[in-house]
Structure formats: structure tokens, C-alpha cells
């Protein structure tokens, strides 16, 4: 079920239906908390929305569950850099 919810979230993500995608990713997480992929996907949506702190929390959770998840490590680094840049500009 968690995989199906995650996959449905992906379809919504590609349709730029971010709120609906996040609902599916969150449901997948609630269904299977040790499944790292929906945390990563939800983190990507949060990142795109500029919610860097929340995105970083999800990326860190992915790495806690799977330290070898390279895309999550890269996304975490990018979110940190973008947050710092946003703060420098005073946003």
C-alpha cells in the first residue's frame, strides 16, 4: 500500500499538484514509516515550495533510514545552501 500511495503521489507531483502529492507521500509514510522514498519525495515538494527547514528534515530522515541514498544527501546539501542564500538576501 505504501508503494502505491507513493506512486500515486509521483503522478500528482508530475502534474504539479503539490498539495495532493504531499498528502499521498504522508499517507505512505504513515502506512510504512521505514520506507525512505516517500520522505525523499515529500522533501522534494517542500524544497520546491521553498520550505527548506521542512525539506531538510525529510532528507535527514531518508539518510537516517538509508545512509546510502545519494540523491537525498545531495538534496540536503542543496537545501542548506539555498536556505543560506535566502537568508543572505533577507527573504
Short mmCIF file of N, CA and C in Angstrom, two decimals:
data_model
loop_
_atom_site.label_atom_id
_atom_site.label_comp_id
_atom_site.label_asym_id
_atom_site.label_seq_id
_atom_site.Cartn_x
_atom_site.Cartn_y
_atom_site.Cartn_z
N UNK A 1 0.83 -1.20 0.00
CA UNK A 1 0.00 0.00 0.00
C UNK A 1 0.87 1.26 0.00
N UNK A 2 1.94 1.26 0.79
CA UNK A 2 2.81 2.44 0.86
C UNK A 2 3.41 2.75 -0.51
N UNK A 3 3.80 1.72 -1.24
CA UNK A 3 4.36 1.92 -2.59
C UNK A 3 3.31 2.51 -3.52
N UNK A 4 2.09 2.01 -3.44
CA UNK A 4 1.02 2.53 -4.29
C UNK A 4 0.73 4.00 -3.98
N UNK A 5 0.69 4.34 -2.70
CA UNK A 5 0.46 5.73 -2.31
C UNK A 5 1.60 6.62 -2.80
N UNK A 6 2.82 6.15 -2.65
CA UNK A 6 3.98 6.91 -3.13
C UNK A 6 3.89 7.11 -4.64
N UNK A 7 3.56 6.05 -5.36
CA UNK A 7 3.47 6.14 -6.82
C UNK A 7 2.36 7.10 -7.24
N UNK A 8 1.24 7.07 -6.54
CA UNK A 8 0.16 8.00 -6.86
C UNK A 8 0.61 9.43 -6.57
N UNK A 9 1.38 9.60 -5.51
CA UNK A 9 1.94 10.92 -5.22
C UNK A 9 2.85 11.41 -6.32
N UNK A 10 3.62 10.48 -6.90
CA UNK A 10 4.50 10.85 -8.01
C UNK A 10 3.71 11.38 -9.20
N UNK A 11 2.63 10.72 -9.51
CA UNK A 11 1.79 11.16 -10.63
C UNK A 11 1.29 12.59 -10.36
N UNK A 12 0.85 12.82 -9.15
CA UNK A 12 0.36 14.15 -8.79
C UNK A 12 1.49 15.18 -8.80
N UNK A 13 2.67 14.76 -8.38
CA UNK A 13 3.84 15.65 -8.41
C UNK A 13 4.13 16.07 -9.85
N UNK A 14 4.12 15.12 -10.76
CA UNK A 14 4.42 15.44 -12.16
C UNK A 14 3.34 16.32 -12.78
N UNK A 15 2.15 16.29 -12.21
CA UNK A 15 1.06 17.17 -12.67
C UNK A 15 1.10 18.53 -11.96
N UNK A 16 2.12 18.73 -11.14
CA UNK A 16 2.31 19.94 -10.34
C UNK A 16 1.14 20.15 -9.37
N UNK A 17 0.61 19.05 -8.87
CA UNK A 17 -0.42 19.07 -7.83
C UNK A 17 0.27 18.77 -6.50
N UNK A 18 1.04 19.76 -6.04
CA UNK A 18 1.94 19.54 -4.91
C UNK A 18 1.22 19.19 -3.61
N UNK A 19 0.14 19.87 -3.31
CA UNK A 19 -0.57 19.59 -2.05
C UNK A 19 -1.11 18.17 -2.05
N UNK A 20 -1.69 17.75 -3.16
CA UNK A 20 -2.23 16.38 -3.26
C UNK A 20 -1.10 15.36 -3.21
N UNK A 21 0.02 15.66 -3.84
CA UNK A 21 1.17 14.74 -3.81
C UNK A 21 1.68 14.58 -2.38
N UNK A 22 1.76 15.69 -1.66
CA UNK A 22 2.25 15.62 -0.28
C UNK A 22 1.31 14.80 0.60
N UNK A 23 0.03 14.88 0.35
CA UNK A 23 -0.93 14.06 1.10
C UNK A 23 -0.65 12.58 0.88
N UNK A 24 -0.40 12.20 -0.38
CA UNK A 24 -0.11 10.79 -0.67
C UNK A 24 1.22 10.35 -0.07
N UNK A 25 2.24 11.20 -0.16
CA UNK A 25 3.54 10.84 0.43
C UNK A 25 3.41 10.67 1.94
N UNK A 26 2.66 11.57 2.57
CA UNK A 26 2.47 11.49 4.02
C UNK A 26 1.69 10.23 4.38
N UNK A 27 0.69 9.90 3.59
CA UNK A 27 -0.07 8.66 3.84
C UNK A 27 0.83 7.43 3.69
N UNK A 28 1.72 7.46 2.70
CA UNK A 28 2.65 6.34 2.51
C UNK A 28 3.58 6.21 3.71
N UNK A 29 4.04 7.34 4.24
CA UNK A 29 4.91 7.34 5.42
C UNK A 29 4.17 6.78 6.63
N UNK A 30 2.93 7.21 6.81
CA UNK A 30 2.13 6.71 7.94
C UNK A 30 1.89 5.21 7.82
N UNK A 31 1.73 4.73 6.60
CA UNK A 31 1.49 3.31 6.35
C UNK A 31 2.73 2.47 6.60
N UNK A 32 3.90 3.02 6.20
CA UNK A 32 5.16 2.29 6.34
C UNK A 32 6.28 3.27 6.70
N UNK A 33 6.43 3.60 7.99
CA UNK A 33 7.38 4.63 8.41
C UNK A 33 8.85 4.37 8.07
N UNK A 34 9.22 3.13 7.81
CA UNK A 34 10.62 2.83 7.50
C UNK A 34 10.90 2.88 5.99
N UNK A 35 9.93 3.27 5.18
CA UNK A 35 10.07 3.37 3.72
C UNK A 35 10.59 4.78 3.41
N UNK A 36 11.85 4.86 2.99
CA UNK A 36 12.50 6.16 2.86
C UNK A 36 12.06 6.98 1.64
N UNK A 37 11.59 6.33 0.59
CA UNK A 37 11.30 7.02 -0.66
C UNK A 37 10.24 8.11 -0.52
N UNK A 38 9.11 7.87 0.16
CA UNK A 38 8.14 8.97 0.27
C UNK A 38 8.66 10.16 1.08
N UNK A 39 9.56 9.93 2.03
CA UNK A 39 10.18 11.05 2.74
C UNK A 39 10.97 11.90 1.74
N UNK A 40 11.72 11.22 0.90
CA UNK A 40 12.52 11.93 -0.11
C UNK A 40 11.61 12.72 -1.05
N UNK A 41 10.57 12.08 -1.54
CA UNK A 41 9.67 12.74 -2.47
C UNK A 41 8.95 13.93 -1.83
N UNK A 42 8.52 13.75 -0.59
CA UNK A 42 7.88 14.86 0.11
C UNK A 42 8.88 16.00 0.33
N UNK A 43 10.12 15.62 0.62
CA UNK A 43 11.17 16.63 0.77
C UNK A 43 11.38 17.43 -0.50
N UNK A 44 11.30 16.77 -1.65
CA UNK A 44 11.45 17.48 -2.92
C UNK A 44 10.33 18.50 -3.12
N UNK A 45 9.11 18.12 -2.79
CA UNK A 45 7.98 19.06 -2.91
C UNK A 45 8.21 20.24 -1.97
N UNK A 46 8.55 19.96 -0.73
CA UNK A 46 8.79 21.03 0.23
C UNK A 46 9.92 21.95 -0.24
N UNK A 47 10.95 21.37 -0.79
CA UNK A 47 12.07 22.15 -1.32
C UNK A 47 11.58 23.08 -2.43
N UNK A 48 10.82 22.54 -3.37
CA UNK A 48 10.31 23.34 -4.48
C UNK A 48 9.40 24.46 -4.00
N UNK A 49 8.72 24.25 -2.88
CA UNK A 49 7.85 25.27 -2.31
C UNK A 49 8.63 26.29 -1.47
N UNK A 50 9.94 26.06 -1.32
CA UNK A 50 10.76 26.98 -0.54
C UNK A 50 10.71 26.74 0.95
N UNK A 51 10.16 25.61 1.36
CA UNK A 51 10.08 25.24 2.79
C UNK A 51 11.34 24.44 3.14
N UNK A 52 12.46 25.15 3.20
CA UNK A 52 13.76 24.47 3.31
C UNK A 52 13.92 23.70 4.61
N UNK A 53 13.46 24.25 5.74
CA UNK A 53 13.62 23.55 7.02
C UNK A 53 12.88 22.21 7.01
N UNK A 54 11.65 22.23 6.51
CA UNK A 54 10.85 21.00 6.46
C UNK A 54 11.46 20.01 5.46
N UNK A 55 11.95 20.52 4.34
CA UNK A 55 12.59 19.65 3.35
C UNK A 55 13.83 18.99 3.95
N UNK A 56 14.64 19.78 4.64
CA UNK A 56 15.86 19.23 5.25
C UNK A 56 15.52 18.15 6.28
N UNK A 57 14.44 18.36 7.02
CA UNK A 57 14.01 17.35 7.99
C UNK A 57 13.70 16.03 7.29
N UNK A 58 12.98 16.10 6.16
CA UNK A 58 12.66 14.87 5.42
C UNK A 58 13.92 14.25 4.83
N UNK A 59 14.81 15.05 4.26
CA UNK A 59 16.05 14.50 3.68
C UNK A 59 16.91 13.84 4.76
N UNK A 60 16.95 14.44 5.94
CA UNK A 60 17.71 13.83 7.04
C UNK A 60 17.09 12.50 7.47
N UNK A 61 15.77 12.43 7.46
CA UNK A 61 15.10 11.17 7.81
C UNK A 61 15.44 10.09 6.80
N UNK A 62 15.47 10.46 5.52
CA UNK A 62 15.86 9.49 4.48
C UNK A 62 17.24 8.94 4.79
N UNK A 63 18.17 9.82 5.10
CA UNK A 63 19.55 9.39 5.35
C UNK A 63 19.68 8.60 6.64
N UNK A 64 18.81 8.86 7.60
CA UNK A 64 18.77 8.06 8.82
C UNK A 64 18.33 6.63 8.49
N UNK A 65 17.34 6.52 7.61
CA UNK A 65 16.82 5.20 7.22
C UNK A 65 17.75 4.50 6.23
N UNK A 66 18.38 5.28 5.35
CA UNK A 66 19.24 4.70 4.32
C UNK A 66 20.40 5.65 4.05
N UNK A 67 21.52 5.49 4.77
CA UNK A 67 22.66 6.39 4.62
C UNK A 67 23.28 6.39 3.21
N UNK A 68 22.94 5.39 2.40
CA UNK A 68 23.50 5.30 1.04
C UNK A 68 22.65 6.00 -0.01
N UNK A 69 21.59 6.67 0.38
CA UNK A 69 20.66 7.33 -0.53
C UNK A 69 21.30 8.65 -1.00
N UNK A 70 22.08 8.55 -2.09
CA UNK A 70 22.91 9.68 -2.54
C UNK A 70 22.09 10.90 -2.94
N UNK A 71 20.94 10.70 -3.59
CA UNK A 71 20.13 11.84 -4.01
C UNK A 71 19.62 12.63 -2.81
N UNK A 72 19.33 11.94 -1.73
CA UNK A 72 18.88 12.64 -0.52
C UNK A 72 20.03 13.47 0.07
N UNK A 73 21.24 12.92 0.05
CA UNK A 73 22.39 13.67 0.55
C UNK A 73 22.63 14.92 -0.29
N UNK A 74 22.54 14.79 -1.59
CA UNK A 74 22.71 15.94 -2.48
C UNK A 74 21.60 16.96 -2.28
N UNK A 75 20.38 16.49 -2.15
CA UNK A 75 19.25 17.39 -1.95
C UNK A 75 19.36 18.13 -0.62
N UNK A 76 19.83 17.44 0.40
CA UNK A 76 20.02 18.07 1.70
C UNK A 76 21.05 19.19 1.59
N UNK A 77 22.18 18.91 0.94
CA UNK A 77 23.22 19.93 0.76
C UNK A 77 22.67 21.14 0.01
N UNK A 78 21.90 20.89 -1.04
CA UNK A 78 21.35 21.98 -1.84
C UNK A 78 20.35 22.80 -1.04
N UNK A 79 19.52 22.14 -0.24
CA UNK A 79 18.54 22.86 0.59
C UNK A 79 19.25 23.75 1.60
N UNK A 80 20.34 23.25 2.18
CA UNK A 80 21.11 24.05 3.14
C UNK A 80 21.68 25.28 2.45
N UNK A 81 22.27 25.08 1.27
CA UNK A 81 22.85 26.21 0.52
C UNK A 81 21.78 27.22 0.14
N UNK A 82 20.64 26.74 -0.33
CA UNK A 82 19.58 27.65 -0.76
C UNK A 82 18.98 28.41 0.43
N UNK A 83 18.87 27.75 1.56
CA UNK A 83 18.37 28.43 2.76
C UNK A 83 19.34 29.54 3.16
N UNK A 84 20.64 29.24 3.13
CA UNK A 84 21.64 30.25 3.48
C UNK A 84 21.59 31.42 2.51
N UNK A 85 21.43 31.13 1.23
CA UNK A 85 21.34 32.18 0.21
C UNK A 85 20.10 33.04 0.43
N UNK A 86 19.00 32.40 0.75
CA UNK A 86 17.75 33.11 1.02
C UNK A 86 17.92 34.04 2.22
N UNK A 87 18.62 33.56 3.25
CA UNK A 87 18.85 34.38 4.45
C UNK A 87 19.77 35.56 4.14
N UNK A 88 20.78 35.34 3.31
CA UNK A 88 21.71 36.43 2.94
C UNK A 88 20.96 37.54 2.22
N UNK A 89 19.98 37.17 1.43
CA UNK A 89 19.22 38.16 0.66
C UNK A 89 18.11 38.80 1.48
N UNK A 90 17.90 38.28 2.68
CA UNK A 90 16.91 38.86 3.58
C UNK A 90 15.48 38.49 3.30
N UNK A 91 15.27 37.34 2.67
CA UNK A 91 13.89 36.87 2.38
C UNK A 91 13.30 36.18 3.58
#
